[in-house]
Short mmCIF file of C-alpha atoms in Angstrom, two decimals:
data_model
loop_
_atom_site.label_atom_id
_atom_site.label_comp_id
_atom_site.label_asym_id
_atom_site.label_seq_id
_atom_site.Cartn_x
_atom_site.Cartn_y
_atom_site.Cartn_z
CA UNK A 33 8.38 -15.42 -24.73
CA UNK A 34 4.95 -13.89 -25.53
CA UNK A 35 1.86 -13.52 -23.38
CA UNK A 36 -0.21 -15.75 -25.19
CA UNK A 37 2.52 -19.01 -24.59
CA UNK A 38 2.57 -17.57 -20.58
CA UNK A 39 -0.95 -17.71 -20.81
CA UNK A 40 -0.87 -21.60 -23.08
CA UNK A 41 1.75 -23.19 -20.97
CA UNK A 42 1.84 -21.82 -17.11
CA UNK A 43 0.87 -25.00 -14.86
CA UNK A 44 -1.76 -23.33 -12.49
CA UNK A 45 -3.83 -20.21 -13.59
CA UNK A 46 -5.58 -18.13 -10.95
CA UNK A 47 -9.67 -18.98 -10.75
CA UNK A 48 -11.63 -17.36 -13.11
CA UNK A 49 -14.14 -14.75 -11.61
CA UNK A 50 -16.35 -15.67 -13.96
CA UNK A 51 -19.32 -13.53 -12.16
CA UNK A 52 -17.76 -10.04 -11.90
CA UNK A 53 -17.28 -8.63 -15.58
CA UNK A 54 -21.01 -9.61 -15.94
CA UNK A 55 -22.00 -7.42 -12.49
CA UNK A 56 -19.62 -5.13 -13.36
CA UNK A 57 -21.74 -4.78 -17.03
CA UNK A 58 -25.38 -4.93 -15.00
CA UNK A 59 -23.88 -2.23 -12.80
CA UNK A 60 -23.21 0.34 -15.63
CA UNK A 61 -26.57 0.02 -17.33
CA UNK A 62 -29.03 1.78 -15.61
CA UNK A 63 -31.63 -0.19 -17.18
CA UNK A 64 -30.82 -3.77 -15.81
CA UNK A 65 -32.92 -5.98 -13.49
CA UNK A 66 -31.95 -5.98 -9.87
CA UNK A 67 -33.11 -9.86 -9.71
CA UNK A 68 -30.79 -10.86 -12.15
CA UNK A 69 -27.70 -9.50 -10.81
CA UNK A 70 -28.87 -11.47 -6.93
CA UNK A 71 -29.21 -14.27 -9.84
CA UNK A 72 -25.26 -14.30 -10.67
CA UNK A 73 -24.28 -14.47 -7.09
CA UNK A 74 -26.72 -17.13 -6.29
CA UNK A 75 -25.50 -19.47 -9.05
CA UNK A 76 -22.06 -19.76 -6.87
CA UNK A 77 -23.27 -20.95 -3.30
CA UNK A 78 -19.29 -20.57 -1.62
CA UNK A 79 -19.28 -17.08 -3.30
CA UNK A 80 -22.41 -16.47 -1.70
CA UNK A 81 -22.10 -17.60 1.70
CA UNK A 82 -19.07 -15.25 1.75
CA UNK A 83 -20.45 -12.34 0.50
CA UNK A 84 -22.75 -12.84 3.31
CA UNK A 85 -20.19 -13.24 5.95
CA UNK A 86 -18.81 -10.32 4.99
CA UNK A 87 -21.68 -8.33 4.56
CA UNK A 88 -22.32 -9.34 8.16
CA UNK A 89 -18.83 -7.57 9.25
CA UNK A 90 -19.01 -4.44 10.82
CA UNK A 91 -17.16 -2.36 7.81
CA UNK A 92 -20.93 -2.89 6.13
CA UNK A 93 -23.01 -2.05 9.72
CA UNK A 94 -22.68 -4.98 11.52
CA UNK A 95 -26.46 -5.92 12.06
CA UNK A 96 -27.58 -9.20 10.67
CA UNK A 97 -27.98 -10.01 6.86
CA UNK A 98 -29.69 -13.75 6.17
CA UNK A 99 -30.06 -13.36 2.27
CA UNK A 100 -28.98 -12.04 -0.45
CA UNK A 101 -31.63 -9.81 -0.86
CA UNK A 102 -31.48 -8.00 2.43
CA UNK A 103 -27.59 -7.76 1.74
CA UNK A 104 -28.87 -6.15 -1.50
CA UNK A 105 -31.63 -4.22 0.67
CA UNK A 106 -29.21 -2.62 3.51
CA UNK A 107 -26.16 -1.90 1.17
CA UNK A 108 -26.98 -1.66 -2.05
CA UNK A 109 -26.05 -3.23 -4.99
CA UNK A 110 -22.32 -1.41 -5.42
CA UNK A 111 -21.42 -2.63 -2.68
CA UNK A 112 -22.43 -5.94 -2.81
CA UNK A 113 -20.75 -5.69 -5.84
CA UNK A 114 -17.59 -4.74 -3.64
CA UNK A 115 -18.08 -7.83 -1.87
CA UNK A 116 -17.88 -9.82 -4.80
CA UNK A 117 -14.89 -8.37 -5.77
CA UNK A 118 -13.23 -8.81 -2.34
CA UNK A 119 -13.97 -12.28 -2.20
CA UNK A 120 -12.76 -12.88 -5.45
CA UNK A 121 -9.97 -11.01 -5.47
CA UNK A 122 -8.56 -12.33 -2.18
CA UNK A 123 -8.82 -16.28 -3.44
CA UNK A 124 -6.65 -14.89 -6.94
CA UNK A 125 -4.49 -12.17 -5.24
CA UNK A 126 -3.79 -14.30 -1.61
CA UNK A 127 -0.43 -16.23 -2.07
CA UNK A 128 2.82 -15.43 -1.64
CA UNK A 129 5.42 -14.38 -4.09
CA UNK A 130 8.77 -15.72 -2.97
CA UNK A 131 10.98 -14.24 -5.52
CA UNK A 132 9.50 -10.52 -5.14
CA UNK A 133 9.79 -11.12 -1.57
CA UNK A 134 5.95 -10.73 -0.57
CA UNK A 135 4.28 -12.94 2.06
CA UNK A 136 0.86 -14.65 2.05
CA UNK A 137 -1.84 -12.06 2.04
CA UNK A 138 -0.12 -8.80 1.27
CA UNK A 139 -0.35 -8.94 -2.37
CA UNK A 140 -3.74 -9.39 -1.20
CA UNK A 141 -3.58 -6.21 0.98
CA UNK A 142 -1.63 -4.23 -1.39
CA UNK A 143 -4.27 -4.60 -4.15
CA UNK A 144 -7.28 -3.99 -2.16
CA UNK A 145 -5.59 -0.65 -1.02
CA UNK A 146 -5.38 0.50 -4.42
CA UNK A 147 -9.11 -0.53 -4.98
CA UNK A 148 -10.19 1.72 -2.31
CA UNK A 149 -7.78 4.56 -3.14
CA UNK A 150 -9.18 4.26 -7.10
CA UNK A 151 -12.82 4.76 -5.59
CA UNK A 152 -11.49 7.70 -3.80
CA UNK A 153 -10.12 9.35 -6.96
CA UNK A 154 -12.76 8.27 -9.00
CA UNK A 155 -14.88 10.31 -6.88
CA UNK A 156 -13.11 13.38 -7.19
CA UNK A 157 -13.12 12.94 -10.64
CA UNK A 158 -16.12 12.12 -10.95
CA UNK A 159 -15.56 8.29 -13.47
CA UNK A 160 -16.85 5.40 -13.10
CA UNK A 161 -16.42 3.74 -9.33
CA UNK A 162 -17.00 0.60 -10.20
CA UNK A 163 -14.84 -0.10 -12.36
CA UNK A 164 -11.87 2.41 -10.85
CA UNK A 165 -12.05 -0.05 -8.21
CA UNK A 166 -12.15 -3.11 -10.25
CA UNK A 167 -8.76 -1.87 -11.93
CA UNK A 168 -7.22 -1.28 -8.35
CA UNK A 169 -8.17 -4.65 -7.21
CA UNK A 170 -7.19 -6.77 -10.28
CA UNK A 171 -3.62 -4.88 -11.48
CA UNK A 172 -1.22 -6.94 -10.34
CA UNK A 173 -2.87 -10.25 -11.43
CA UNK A 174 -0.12 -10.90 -13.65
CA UNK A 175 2.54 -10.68 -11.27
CA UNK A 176 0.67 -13.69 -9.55
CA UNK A 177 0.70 -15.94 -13.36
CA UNK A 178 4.40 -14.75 -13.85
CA UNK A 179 5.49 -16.07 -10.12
CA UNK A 180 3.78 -19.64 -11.28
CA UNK A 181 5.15 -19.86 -14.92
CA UNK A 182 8.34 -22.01 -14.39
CA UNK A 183 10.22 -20.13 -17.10
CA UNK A 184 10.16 -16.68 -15.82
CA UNK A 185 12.64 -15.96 -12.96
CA UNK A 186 11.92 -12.64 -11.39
CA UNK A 187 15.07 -13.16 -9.38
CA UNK A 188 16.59 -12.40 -12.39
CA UNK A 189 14.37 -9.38 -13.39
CA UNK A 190 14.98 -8.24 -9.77
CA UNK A 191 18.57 -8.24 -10.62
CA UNK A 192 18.02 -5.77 -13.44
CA UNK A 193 16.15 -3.57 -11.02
CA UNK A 194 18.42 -3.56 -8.29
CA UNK A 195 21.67 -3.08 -10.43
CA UNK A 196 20.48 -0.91 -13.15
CA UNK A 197 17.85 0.58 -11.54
CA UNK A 198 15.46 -0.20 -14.02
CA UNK A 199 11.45 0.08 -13.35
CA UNK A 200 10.00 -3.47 -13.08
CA UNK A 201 7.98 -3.61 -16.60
CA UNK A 202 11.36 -2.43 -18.63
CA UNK A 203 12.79 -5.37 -16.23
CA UNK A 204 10.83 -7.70 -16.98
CA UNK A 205 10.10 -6.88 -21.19
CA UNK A 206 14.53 -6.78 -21.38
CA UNK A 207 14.83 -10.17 -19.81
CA UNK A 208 11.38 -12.21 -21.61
CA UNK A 209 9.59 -9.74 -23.41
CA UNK A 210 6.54 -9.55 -21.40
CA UNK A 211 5.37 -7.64 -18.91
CA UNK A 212 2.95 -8.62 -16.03
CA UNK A 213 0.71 -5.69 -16.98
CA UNK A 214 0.26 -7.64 -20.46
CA UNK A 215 -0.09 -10.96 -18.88
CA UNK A 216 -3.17 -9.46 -16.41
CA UNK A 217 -4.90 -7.50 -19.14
CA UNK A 218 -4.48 -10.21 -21.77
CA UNK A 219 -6.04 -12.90 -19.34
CA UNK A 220 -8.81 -10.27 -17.93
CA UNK A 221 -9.65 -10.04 -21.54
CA UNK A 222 -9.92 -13.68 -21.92
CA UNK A 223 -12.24 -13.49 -19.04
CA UNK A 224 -14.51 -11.43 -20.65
CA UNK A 225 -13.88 -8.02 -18.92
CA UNK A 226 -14.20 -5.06 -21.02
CA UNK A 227 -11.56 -2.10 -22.39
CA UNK A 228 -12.68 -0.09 -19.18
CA UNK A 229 -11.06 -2.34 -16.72
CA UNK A 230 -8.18 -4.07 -19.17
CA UNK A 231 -6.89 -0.93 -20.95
CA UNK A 232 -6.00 0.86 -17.95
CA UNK A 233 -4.03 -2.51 -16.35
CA UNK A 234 -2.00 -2.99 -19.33
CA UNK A 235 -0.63 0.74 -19.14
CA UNK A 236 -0.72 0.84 -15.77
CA UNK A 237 3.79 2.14 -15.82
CA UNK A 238 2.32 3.90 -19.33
CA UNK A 239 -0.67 5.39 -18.79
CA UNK A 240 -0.20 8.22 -21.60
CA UNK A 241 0.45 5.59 -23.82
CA UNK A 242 -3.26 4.33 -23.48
CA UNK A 243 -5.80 5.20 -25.96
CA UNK A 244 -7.70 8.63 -25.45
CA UNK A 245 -11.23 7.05 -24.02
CA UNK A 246 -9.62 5.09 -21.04
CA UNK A 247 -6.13 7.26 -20.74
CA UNK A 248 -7.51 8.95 -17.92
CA UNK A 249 -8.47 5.33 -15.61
CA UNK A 250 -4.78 4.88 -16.83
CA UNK A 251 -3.56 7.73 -14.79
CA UNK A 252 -5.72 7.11 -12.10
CA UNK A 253 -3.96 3.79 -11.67
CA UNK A 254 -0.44 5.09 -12.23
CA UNK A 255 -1.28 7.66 -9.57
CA UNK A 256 -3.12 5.31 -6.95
CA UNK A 257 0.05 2.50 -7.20
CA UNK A 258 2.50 5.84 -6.37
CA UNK A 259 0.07 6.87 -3.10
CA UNK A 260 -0.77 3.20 -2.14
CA UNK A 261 3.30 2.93 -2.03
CA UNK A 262 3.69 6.14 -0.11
CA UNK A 263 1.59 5.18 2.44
CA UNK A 264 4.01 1.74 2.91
CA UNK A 265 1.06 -0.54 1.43
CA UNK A 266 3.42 -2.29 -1.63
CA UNK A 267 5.09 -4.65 0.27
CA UNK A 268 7.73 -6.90 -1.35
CA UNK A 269 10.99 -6.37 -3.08
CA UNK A 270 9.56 -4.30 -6.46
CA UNK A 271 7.49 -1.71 -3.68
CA UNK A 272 9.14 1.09 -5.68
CA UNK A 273 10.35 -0.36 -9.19
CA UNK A 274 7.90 1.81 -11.11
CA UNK A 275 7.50 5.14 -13.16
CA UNK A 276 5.07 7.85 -12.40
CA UNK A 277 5.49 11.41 -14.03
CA UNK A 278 3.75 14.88 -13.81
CA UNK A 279 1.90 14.09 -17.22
CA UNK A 280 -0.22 11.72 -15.18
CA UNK A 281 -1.37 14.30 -12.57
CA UNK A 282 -1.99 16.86 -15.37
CA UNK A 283 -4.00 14.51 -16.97
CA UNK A 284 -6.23 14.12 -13.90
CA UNK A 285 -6.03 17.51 -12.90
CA UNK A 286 -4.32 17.54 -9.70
CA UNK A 287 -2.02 19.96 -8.39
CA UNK A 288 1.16 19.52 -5.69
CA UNK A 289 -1.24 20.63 -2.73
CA UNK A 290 -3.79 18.34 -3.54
CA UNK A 291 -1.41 15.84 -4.53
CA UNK A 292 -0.44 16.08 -0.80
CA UNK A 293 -3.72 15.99 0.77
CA UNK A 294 -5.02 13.85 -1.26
CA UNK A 295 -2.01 11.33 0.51
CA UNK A 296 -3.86 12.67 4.17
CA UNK A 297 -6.99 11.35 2.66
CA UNK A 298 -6.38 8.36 1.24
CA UNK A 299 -4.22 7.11 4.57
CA UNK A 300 -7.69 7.97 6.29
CA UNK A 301 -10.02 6.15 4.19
CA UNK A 302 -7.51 3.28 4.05
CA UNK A 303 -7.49 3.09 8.44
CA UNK A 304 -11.10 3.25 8.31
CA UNK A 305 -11.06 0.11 6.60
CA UNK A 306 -8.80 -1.79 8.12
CA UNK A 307 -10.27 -1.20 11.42
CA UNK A 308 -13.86 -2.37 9.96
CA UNK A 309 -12.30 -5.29 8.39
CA UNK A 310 -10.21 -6.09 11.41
CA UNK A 311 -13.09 -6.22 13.83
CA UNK A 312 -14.50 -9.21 12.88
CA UNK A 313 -12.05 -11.83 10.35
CA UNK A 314 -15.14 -12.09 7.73
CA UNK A 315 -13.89 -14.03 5.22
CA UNK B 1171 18.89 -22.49 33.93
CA UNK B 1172 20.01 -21.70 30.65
CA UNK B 1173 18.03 -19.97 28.16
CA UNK B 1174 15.50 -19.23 31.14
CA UNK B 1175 13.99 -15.72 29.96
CA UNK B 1176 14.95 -12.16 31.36
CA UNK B 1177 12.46 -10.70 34.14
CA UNK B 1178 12.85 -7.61 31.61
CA UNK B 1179 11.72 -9.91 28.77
CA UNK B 1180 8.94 -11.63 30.78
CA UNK B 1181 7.54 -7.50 31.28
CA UNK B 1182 8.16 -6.89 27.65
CA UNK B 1183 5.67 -4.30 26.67
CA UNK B 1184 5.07 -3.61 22.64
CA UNK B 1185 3.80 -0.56 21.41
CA UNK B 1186 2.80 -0.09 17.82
CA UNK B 1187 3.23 3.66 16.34
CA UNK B 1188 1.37 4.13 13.40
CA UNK B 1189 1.63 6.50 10.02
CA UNK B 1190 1.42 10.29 11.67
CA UNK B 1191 2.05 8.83 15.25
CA UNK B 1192 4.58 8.79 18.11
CA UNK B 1193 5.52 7.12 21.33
CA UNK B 1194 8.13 8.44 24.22
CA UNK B 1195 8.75 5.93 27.11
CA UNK B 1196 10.98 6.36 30.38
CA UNK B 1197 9.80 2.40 30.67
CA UNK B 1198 13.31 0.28 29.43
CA UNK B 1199 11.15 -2.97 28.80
CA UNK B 1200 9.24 -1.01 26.19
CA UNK B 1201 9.88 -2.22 22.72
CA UNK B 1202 8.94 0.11 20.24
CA UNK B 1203 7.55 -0.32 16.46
CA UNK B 1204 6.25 0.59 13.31
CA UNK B 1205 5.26 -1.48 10.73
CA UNK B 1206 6.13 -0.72 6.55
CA UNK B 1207 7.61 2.72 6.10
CA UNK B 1208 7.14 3.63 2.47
CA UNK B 1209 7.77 7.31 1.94
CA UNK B 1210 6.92 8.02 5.40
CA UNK B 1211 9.99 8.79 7.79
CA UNK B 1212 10.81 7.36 11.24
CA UNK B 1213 13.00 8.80 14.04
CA UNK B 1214 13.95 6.72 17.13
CA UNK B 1215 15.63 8.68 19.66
CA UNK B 1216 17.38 7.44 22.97
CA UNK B 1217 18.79 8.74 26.24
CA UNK B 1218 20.21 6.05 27.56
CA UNK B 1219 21.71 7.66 30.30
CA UNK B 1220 18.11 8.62 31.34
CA UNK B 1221 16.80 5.59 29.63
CA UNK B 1222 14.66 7.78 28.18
CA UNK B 1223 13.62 6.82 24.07
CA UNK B 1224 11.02 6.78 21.50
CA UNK B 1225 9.95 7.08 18.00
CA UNK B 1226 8.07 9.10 15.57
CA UNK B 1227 6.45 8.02 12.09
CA UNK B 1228 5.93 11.19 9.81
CA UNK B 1229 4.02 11.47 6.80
CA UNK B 1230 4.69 14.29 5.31
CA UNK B 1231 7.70 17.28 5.41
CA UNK B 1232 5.28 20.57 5.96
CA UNK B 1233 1.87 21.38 8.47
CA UNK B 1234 0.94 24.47 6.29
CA UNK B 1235 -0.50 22.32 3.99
CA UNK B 1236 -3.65 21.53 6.51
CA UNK B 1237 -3.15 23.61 9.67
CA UNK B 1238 -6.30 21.91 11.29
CA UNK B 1239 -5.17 18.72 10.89
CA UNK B 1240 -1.62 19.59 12.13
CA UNK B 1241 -3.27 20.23 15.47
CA UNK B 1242 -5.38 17.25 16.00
CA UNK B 1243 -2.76 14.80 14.42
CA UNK B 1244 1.09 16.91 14.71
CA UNK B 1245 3.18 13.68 14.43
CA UNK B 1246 1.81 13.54 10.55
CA UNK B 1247 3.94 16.13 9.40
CA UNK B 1248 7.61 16.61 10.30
CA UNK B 1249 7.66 20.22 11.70
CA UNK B 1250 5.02 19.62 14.25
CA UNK B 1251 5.90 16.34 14.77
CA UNK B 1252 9.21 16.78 16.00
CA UNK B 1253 8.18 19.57 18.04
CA UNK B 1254 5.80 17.46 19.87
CA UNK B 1255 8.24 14.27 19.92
CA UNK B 1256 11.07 16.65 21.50
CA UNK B 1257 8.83 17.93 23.97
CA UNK B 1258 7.96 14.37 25.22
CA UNK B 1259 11.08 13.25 25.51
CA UNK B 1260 12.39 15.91 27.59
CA UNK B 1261 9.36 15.71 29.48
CA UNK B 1262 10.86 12.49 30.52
CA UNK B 1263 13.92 13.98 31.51
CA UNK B 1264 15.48 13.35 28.18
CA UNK B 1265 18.65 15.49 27.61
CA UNK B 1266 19.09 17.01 23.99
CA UNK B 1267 22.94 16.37 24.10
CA UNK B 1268 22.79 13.18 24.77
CA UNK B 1269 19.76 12.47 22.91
CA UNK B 1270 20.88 9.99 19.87
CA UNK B 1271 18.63 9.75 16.99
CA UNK B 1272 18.05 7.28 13.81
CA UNK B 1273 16.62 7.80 10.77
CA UNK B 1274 14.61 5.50 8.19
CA UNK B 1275 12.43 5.36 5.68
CA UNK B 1276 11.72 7.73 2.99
CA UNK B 1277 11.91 5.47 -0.19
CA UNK B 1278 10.93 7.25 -3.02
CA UNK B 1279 9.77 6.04 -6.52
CA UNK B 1280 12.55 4.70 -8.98
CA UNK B 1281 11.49 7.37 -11.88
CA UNK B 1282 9.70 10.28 -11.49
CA UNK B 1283 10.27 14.18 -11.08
CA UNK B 1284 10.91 15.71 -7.65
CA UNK B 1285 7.02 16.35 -7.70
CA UNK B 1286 5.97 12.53 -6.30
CA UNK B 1287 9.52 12.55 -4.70
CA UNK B 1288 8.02 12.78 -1.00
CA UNK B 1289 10.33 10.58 0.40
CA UNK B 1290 13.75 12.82 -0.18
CA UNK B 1291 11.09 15.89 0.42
CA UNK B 1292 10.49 14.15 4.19
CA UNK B 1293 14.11 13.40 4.90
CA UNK B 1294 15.43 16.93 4.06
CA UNK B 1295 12.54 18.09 6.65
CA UNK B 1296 13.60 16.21 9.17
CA UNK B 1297 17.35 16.51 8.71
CA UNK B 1298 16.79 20.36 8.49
CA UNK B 1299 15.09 20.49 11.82
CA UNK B 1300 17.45 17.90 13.64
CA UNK B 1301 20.37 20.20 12.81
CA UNK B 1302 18.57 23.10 13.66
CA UNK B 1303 18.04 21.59 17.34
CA UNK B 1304 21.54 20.70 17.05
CA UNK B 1305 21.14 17.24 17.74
CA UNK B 1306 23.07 13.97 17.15
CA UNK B 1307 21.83 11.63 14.03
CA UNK B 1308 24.18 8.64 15.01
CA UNK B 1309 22.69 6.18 11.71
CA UNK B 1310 20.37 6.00 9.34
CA UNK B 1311 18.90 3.81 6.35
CA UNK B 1312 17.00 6.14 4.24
CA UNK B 1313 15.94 6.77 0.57
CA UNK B 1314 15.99 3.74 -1.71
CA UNK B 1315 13.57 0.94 -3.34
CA UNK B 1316 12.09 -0.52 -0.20
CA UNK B 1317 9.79 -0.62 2.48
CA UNK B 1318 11.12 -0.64 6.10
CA UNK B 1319 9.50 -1.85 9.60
CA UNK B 1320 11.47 -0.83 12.35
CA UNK B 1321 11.59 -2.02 16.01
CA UNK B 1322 13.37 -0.84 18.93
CA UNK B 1323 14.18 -1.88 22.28
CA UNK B 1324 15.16 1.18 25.09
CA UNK B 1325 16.89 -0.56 26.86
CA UNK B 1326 19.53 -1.95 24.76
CA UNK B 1327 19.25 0.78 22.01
CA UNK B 1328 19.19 -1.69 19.40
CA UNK B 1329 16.62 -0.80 16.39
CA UNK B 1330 15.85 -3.39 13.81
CA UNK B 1331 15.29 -2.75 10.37
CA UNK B 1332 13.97 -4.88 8.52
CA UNK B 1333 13.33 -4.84 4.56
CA UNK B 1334 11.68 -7.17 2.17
CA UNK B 1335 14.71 -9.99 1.58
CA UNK B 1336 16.96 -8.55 4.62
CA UNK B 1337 16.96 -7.33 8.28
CA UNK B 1338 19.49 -4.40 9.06
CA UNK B 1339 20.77 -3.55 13.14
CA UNK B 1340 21.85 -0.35 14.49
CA UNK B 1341 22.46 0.32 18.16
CA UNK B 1342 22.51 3.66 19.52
CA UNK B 1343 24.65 3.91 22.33
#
């Protein structure tokens, strides 16, 4: 099995999100016109009226937004990006997984916690946020096209884990060859998102094994996956099935201490938002 | 009349401890949870003679990390957290020798060194400090791959644990 014939032959691909690698390109360049990023979110009316709803929530102030533009106005345009994202994400990431175990919406859950904790380290790091959160959001997209592609049986992949106590991506490359890092960054690629966002996906259980310009988002990811868990976030059956080693917090920089507190932190920023998000069901 | 539901069941109350919290109850119609342990560590403790119980969800093993936060949030980290948690219950008349106590939680990551190992780091906290205070573990389900949500009624002592494909009971009495 390769990730190309996954990516030919599985019955039901996730939608497309066609409009965030093109924000996510406005965003970075400084020099692009305002107007024409409202103009990507306009062309989709559903995405729209849900980036308003949940622009309307309280997690983004809770006084009323009617357009786009005073969405754009009050918040700004990261995080109406983040809005994007969120609606997006949730309509790719919301199913269940029956074989790993995880119920409707958690995958869901699990994935926007890692967004937020990426735009947490990103901070203290000082990358891009953006993307960082992008990469949280979007990792485990290929867990989602694996579940749906009738040949691949993670029962049997959970097998390996359980009994040989293998991490999930040597689990799943032993029994097909392919990993569901591969299958996410492989299809982000095909939807035209760029090295910063599909680099660090693919070597997400590997992240020294990514090239030197986007080793460090690599990390970052490793890392946030490890905290996210920690903090009981990675629900399902493969919570824990992964590596993490002390070459990924010396590549960001980060010692035990702050290793610790940075767990205090992200628990914090991660309540905050569930209590903004769970005043009013948005979206 | 079969079937007919318990006055005790009708007065069910639920109370929902979250990461770095705690609850103590003299109240046997309390049912007490917490929802997806990952490396965190929970400790349910019961007197059932005095029908006195509760349960604690720590975070992390030591408070000399962040001192200040120890004292606005103690049930984050296991020293403090215990401390406060014992003092509860035996300010419900809970007696430390017949105090009975169960541990979960505390998964840790399937490869890694002991540095992201915070799970085993939390249960030898927390084991260290229970036999300090000389008290009685009766079970536990700790370490592993998986998540854990635990729930447990006072009166009966049971305490459900439930994992991803499987749900686990232990009473103490």
């Amino acid at each position: 099995m390769n990730v190309q014939t996954v990516l030919e032959k599985v019955e039901k691909l996730p939608p497309a999100p066609a409009v965030l690698p093109m924000l996510l390109r406005l965003l970075s360049d400084t020099d692009s016109d305002p107007g024409e990023i409202v103009g990507y979110i306009k062309v989709d009316p559903s995405l729209m009226a849900q980036v308003l709803k949940l622009a309307n929530s309280a997690y983004f102030g809770g006084s009323h937004v009617y357009d786009l533009d005073d969405a754009v106005g009050r918040i700004g345009y990261r995080e109406v990006y983040k809005l994007v994202a969120m609606v997006c994400g949730r309509e790719m990431l919301g199913d269940k997984l029956p074989d790993l175990c995880i119920e409707e919406g958690q995958l869901w859950e699990y994935s926007l916690a890692t967004g937020y904790v990426m735009e947490l380290l990103a901070g203290h790091i000082g990358t891009d946020i953006s993307a960082a959160y992008t990469v949280g959001i979007l990792h485990s997209l290929g867990k989602v096209v694996l579940s749906t592609y009738r040949e691949f049986d993670y029962t049997r992949v959970m097998d390996l884990v359980e009994n040989r106590h293998l991490p999930l991506a040597q689990a799943e490359r032993a029994i097909y060859g392919v990993t569901n890092a591969q299958v996410a960054s492989t299809l982000l690629r095909k939807w035209k998102f760029d090295d910063e966002v599909t680099v660090p996906i693919e070597y997400q259980s590997n992240p020294m094994g990514a090239n030197e310009e986007f080793r460090k988002m690599a990390c970052m990811l490793n890392l946030s996956i490890w905290t996210v868990s920690s903090l009981g976030h990675n629900h399902g059956k493969d919570s824990w099935a992964f590596e993490v080693s002390e070459s990924t917090v010396e590549a960001i920089g980060i010692d035990d201490v702050r290793l610790q507190k940075f767990i205090i932190e992200a628990h914090e920023k991660l309540e905050e938002i569930k209590d903004l998000l769970d005043q009013k069901q948005p979206v | 009349m079969g079937g007919a539901p318990t006055i005790g069941s009708i007065f069910a109350e639920r109370v929902v401890v979250g990461v770095g919290d705690m609850a103590v109850s003299n109240n046997a119609n309390v049912v007490i949870s917490t929802y997806a342990l990952g490396s965190c560590v929970g400790i349910v403790a019961l007197d059932s003679a005095a029908k006195v119980g509760g349960m604690l969800h720590i975070m992390l093993p030591d408070s000399t990390l962040t001192p200040e936060k120890a004292q606005r949030q103690p049930a984050m980290f296991a020293d403090t957290g215990l401390r406060a948690f014992l003092k509860g219950l035996y300010g419900l008349n809970a007696n430390p020798r017949r105090l009975k106590i169960f541990l979960a939680g505390g998964a840790n990551v399937l490869s890694g060194s002991d540095f992201f190992k915070i799970g085993e780091r939390n249960i030898i906290a927390v084991k260290k400090i229970l036999q300090r205070e000389r008290l009685n573990i009766m079970g536990e389900d700790l370490a592993g791959l998986n998540n854990r949500t635990l729930h447990f009624k006072i009166n009966t002592g049971v305490v459900d644990i439930k994992l991803p494909s499987e749900t686990k009971r232990f009473t103490l009495v």
